[in-house]
CSV table of C-alpha atoms in Angstrom, one decimal:
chain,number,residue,atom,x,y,z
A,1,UNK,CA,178.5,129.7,76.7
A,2,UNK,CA,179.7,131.8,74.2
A,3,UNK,CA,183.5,133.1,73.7
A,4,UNK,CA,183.9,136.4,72.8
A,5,UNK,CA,188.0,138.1,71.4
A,6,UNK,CA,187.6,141.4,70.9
A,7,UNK,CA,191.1,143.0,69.8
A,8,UNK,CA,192.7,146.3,70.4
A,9,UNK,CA,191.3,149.4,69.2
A,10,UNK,CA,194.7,150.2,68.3
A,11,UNK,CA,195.0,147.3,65.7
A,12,UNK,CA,198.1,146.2,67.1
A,13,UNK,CA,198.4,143.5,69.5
A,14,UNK,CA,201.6,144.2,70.9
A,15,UNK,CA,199.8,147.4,72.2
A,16,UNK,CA,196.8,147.0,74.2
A,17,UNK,CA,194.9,143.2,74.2
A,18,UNK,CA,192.3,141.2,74.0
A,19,UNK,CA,189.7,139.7,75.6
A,20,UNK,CA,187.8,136.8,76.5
A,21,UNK,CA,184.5,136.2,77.9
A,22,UNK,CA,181.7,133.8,78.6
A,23,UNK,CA,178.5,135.2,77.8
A,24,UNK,CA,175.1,133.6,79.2
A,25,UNK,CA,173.1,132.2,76.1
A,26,UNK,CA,170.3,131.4,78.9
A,27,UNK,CA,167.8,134.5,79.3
A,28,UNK,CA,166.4,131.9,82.2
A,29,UNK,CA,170.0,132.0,84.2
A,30,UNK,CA,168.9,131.2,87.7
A,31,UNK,CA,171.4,133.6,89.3
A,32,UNK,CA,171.2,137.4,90.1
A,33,UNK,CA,173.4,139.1,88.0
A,34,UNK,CA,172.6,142.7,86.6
A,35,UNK,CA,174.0,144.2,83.5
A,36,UNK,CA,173.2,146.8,81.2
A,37,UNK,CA,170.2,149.1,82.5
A,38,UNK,CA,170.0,146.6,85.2
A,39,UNK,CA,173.2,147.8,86.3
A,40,UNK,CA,172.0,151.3,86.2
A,41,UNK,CA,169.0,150.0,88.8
A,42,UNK,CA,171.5,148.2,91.1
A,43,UNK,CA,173.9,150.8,91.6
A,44,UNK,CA,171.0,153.1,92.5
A,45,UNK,CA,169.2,150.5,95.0
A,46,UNK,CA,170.1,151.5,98.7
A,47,UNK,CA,169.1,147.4,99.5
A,48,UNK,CA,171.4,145.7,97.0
A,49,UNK,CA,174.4,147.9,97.7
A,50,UNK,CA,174.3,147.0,101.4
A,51,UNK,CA,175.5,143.6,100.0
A,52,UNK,CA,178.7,142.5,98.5
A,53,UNK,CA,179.0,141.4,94.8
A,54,UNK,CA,181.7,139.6,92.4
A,55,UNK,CA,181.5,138.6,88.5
A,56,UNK,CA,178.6,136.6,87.2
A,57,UNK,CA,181.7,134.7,85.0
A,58,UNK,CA,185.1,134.5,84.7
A,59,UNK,CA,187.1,137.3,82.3
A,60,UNK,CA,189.9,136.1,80.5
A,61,UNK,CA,191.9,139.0,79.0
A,62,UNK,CA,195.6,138.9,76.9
A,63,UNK,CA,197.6,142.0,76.4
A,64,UNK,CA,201.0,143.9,76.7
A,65,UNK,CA,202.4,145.4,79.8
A,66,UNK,CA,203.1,149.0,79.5
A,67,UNK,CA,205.9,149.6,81.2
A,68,UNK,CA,207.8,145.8,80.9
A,69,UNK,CA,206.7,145.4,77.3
A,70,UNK,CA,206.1,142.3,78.5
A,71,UNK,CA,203.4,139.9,76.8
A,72,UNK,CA,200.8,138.9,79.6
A,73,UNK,CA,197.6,136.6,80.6
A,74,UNK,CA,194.8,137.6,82.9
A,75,UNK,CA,191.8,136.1,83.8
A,76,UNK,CA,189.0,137.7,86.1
A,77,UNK,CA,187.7,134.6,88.7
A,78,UNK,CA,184.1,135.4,91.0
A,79,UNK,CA,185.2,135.2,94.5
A,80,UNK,CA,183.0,134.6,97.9
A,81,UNK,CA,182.1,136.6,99.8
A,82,UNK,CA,184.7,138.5,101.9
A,83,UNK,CA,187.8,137.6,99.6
A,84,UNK,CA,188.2,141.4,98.2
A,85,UNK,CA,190.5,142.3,95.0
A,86,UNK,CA,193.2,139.7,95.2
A,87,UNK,CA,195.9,139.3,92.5
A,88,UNK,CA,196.9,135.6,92.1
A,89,UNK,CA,200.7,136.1,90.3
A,90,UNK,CA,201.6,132.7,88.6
A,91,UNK,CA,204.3,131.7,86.2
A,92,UNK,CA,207.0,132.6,89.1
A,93,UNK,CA,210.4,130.5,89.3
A,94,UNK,CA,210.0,126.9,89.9
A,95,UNK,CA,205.7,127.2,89.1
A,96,UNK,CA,205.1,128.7,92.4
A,97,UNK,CA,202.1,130.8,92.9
A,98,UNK,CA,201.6,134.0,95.2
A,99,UNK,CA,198.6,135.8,96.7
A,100,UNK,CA,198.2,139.1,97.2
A,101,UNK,CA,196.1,141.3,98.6
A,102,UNK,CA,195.1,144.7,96.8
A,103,UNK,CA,195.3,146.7,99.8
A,104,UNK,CA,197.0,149.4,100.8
A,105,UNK,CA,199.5,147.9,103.3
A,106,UNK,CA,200.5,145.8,100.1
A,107,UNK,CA,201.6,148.8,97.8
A,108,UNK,CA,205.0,148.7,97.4
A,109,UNK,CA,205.5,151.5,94.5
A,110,UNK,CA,203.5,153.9,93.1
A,111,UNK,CA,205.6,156.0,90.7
A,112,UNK,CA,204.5,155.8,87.2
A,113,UNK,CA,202.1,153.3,88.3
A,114,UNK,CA,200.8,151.1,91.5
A,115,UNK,CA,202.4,147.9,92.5
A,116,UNK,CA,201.3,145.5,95.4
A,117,UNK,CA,203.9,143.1,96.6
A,118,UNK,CA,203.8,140.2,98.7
A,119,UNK,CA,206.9,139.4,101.2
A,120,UNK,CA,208.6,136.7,98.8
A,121,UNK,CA,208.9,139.5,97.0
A,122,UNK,CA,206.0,138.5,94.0
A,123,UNK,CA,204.4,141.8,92.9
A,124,UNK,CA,202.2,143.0,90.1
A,125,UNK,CA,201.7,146.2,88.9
A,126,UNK,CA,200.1,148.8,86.8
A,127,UNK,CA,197.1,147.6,88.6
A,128,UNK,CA,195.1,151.0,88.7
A,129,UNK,CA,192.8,150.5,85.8
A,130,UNK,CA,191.4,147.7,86.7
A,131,UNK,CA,191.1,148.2,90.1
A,132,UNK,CA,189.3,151.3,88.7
A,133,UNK,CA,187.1,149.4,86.5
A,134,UNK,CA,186.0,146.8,89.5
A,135,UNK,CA,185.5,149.7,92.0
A,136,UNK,CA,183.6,151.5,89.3
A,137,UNK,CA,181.5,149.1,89.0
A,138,UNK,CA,180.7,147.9,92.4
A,139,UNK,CA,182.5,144.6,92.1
A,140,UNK,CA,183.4,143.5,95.8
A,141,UNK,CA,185.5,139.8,95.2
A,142,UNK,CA,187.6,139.0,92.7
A,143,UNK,CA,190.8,136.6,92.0
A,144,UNK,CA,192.4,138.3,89.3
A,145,UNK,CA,195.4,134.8,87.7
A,146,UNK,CA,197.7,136.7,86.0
A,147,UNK,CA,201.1,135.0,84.7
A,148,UNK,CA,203.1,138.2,84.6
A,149,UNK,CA,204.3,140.8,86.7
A,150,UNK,CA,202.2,143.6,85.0
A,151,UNK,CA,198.4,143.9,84.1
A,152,UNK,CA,197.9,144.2,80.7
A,153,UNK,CA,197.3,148.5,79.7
A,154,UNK,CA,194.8,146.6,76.7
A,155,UNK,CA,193.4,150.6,75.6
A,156,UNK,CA,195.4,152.5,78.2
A,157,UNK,CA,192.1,153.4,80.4
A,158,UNK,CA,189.7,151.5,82.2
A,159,UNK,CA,187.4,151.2,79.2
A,160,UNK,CA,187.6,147.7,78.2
A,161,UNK,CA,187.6,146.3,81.8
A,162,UNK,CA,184.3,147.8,82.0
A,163,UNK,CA,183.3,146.5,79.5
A,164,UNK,CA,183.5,143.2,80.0
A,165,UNK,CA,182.2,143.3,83.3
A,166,UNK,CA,179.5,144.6,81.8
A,167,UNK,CA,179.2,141.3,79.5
A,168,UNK,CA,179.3,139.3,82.4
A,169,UNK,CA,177.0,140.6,84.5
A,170,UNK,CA,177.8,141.6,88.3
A,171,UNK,CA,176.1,138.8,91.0
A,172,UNK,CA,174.5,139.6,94.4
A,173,UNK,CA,176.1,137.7,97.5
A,174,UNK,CA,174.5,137.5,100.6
A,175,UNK,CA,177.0,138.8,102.7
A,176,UNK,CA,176.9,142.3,104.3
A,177,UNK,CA,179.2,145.3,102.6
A,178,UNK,CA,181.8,146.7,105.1
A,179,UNK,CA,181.7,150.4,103.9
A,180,UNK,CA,183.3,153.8,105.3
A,181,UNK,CA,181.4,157.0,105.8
A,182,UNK,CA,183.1,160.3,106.2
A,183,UNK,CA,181.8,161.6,108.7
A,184,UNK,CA,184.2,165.2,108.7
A,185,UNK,CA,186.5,167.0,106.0
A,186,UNK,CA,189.8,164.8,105.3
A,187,UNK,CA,192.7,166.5,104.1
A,188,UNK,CA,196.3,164.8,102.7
A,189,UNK,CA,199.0,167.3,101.8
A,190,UNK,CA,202.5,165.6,99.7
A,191,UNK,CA,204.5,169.1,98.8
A,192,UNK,CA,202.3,171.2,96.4
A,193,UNK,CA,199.7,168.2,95.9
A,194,UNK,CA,196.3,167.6,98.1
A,195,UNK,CA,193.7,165.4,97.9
A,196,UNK,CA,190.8,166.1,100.5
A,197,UNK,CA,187.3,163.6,101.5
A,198,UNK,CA,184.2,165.4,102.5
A,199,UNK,CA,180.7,164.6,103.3
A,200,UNK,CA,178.0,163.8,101.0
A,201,UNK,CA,174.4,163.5,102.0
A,202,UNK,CA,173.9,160.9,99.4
A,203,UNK,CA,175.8,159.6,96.4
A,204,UNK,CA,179.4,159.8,95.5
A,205,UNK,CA,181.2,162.5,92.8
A,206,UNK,CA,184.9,163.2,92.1
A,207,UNK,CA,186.5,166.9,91.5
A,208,UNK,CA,189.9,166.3,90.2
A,209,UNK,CA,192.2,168.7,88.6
A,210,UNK,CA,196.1,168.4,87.3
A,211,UNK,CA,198.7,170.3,85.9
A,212,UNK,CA,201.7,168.6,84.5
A,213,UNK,CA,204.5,171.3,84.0
């Protein structure tokens, strides 16, 4: 294995990070992982998307929290099948450690950012990104350690997540996908703002627009 610190495009560490990653020096790697045009085949194959995935190694990543200014430590774990996107918050009072879930019953906040919380009230947040980059991707389990209460914002989009997914590779399980199909028009109103799900034969696309006054 190979370690690989690739620094902020910015050129200043206390904005944006770094990161971290094993990279396979074995072209005869026993396992199924897919990256590069690979991934591009994968994400198109209606057999292997029926199946769940995680990382095909762990992603360490350093950075700055852009909200708490706060200096932070991440690092990406492969999960089994079935565990989903959970947050592992360490370096809590007294060297306790929390699980927690990154769904929806778990978001506690989500203005300026999203943050999942736990009941003993551990949280992280700015999570979006990443959970961007891992849905994006098609990564089903992961146990994202992080020893802060923020993720690091490392370029201040998902670009750099992806990427070292990418690096790693993405791993077949065996275990069946859970997915949801829309089966009719679904429409969410908050004041002037909407957000709507319909029906697509095949495939997924996105049509966003916003107006910041």
């Amino acid at each position: 294995l190979a370690r690989i610190f690739r620094p902020s495009p910015f050129g200043d560490p206390g904005i944006g990070g770094a990161i971290s990653r094993p990279v396979s020096r074995n072209p005869k790697s026993t396992r199924s992982i897919l990256t590069g045009g690979q991934r591009q085949r994968y994400s198109a194959s209606e057999d292997n998307v029926l199946n769940q995935t995680t990382l095909g190694d762990q992603i360490s990543l350093e950075g700055i929290g852009v909200h708490s200014g706060a200096p932070v430590k991440m690092t990406l774990h492969p999960a089994e099948a079935h565990t989903g996107i959970v947050f592992r918050r360490t370096g809590l009072p007294g060297g306790a450690e929390r699980s927690i879930p990154a769904r929806r019953e778990a978001v506690g906040a989500t203005e300026l950012c999203t943050v999942i919380a736990e009941p003993g009230g551990a949280s992280v947040s700015t999570i979006e990104h990443l959970m961007a980059a891992l849905v994006g991707m098609g990564v089903d389990n992961v146990v994202a350690e992080i020893d802060g209460p923020e993720v690091p914002i490392m370029d201040g989009s998902s670009c750099l997540f992806v990427d070292a997914i990418d690096q790693v590779g993405i791993e077949q399980q065996r275990a069946a996908r859970k997915v949801i199909v829309v089966l009719k028009p679904v429409r969410f109103e908050h004041g002037k703002s909407w957000a709507e799900l319909t029906p697509r034969a095949r495939g997924f696309s996105v049509d966003v627009e916003i107006d910041f006054p």
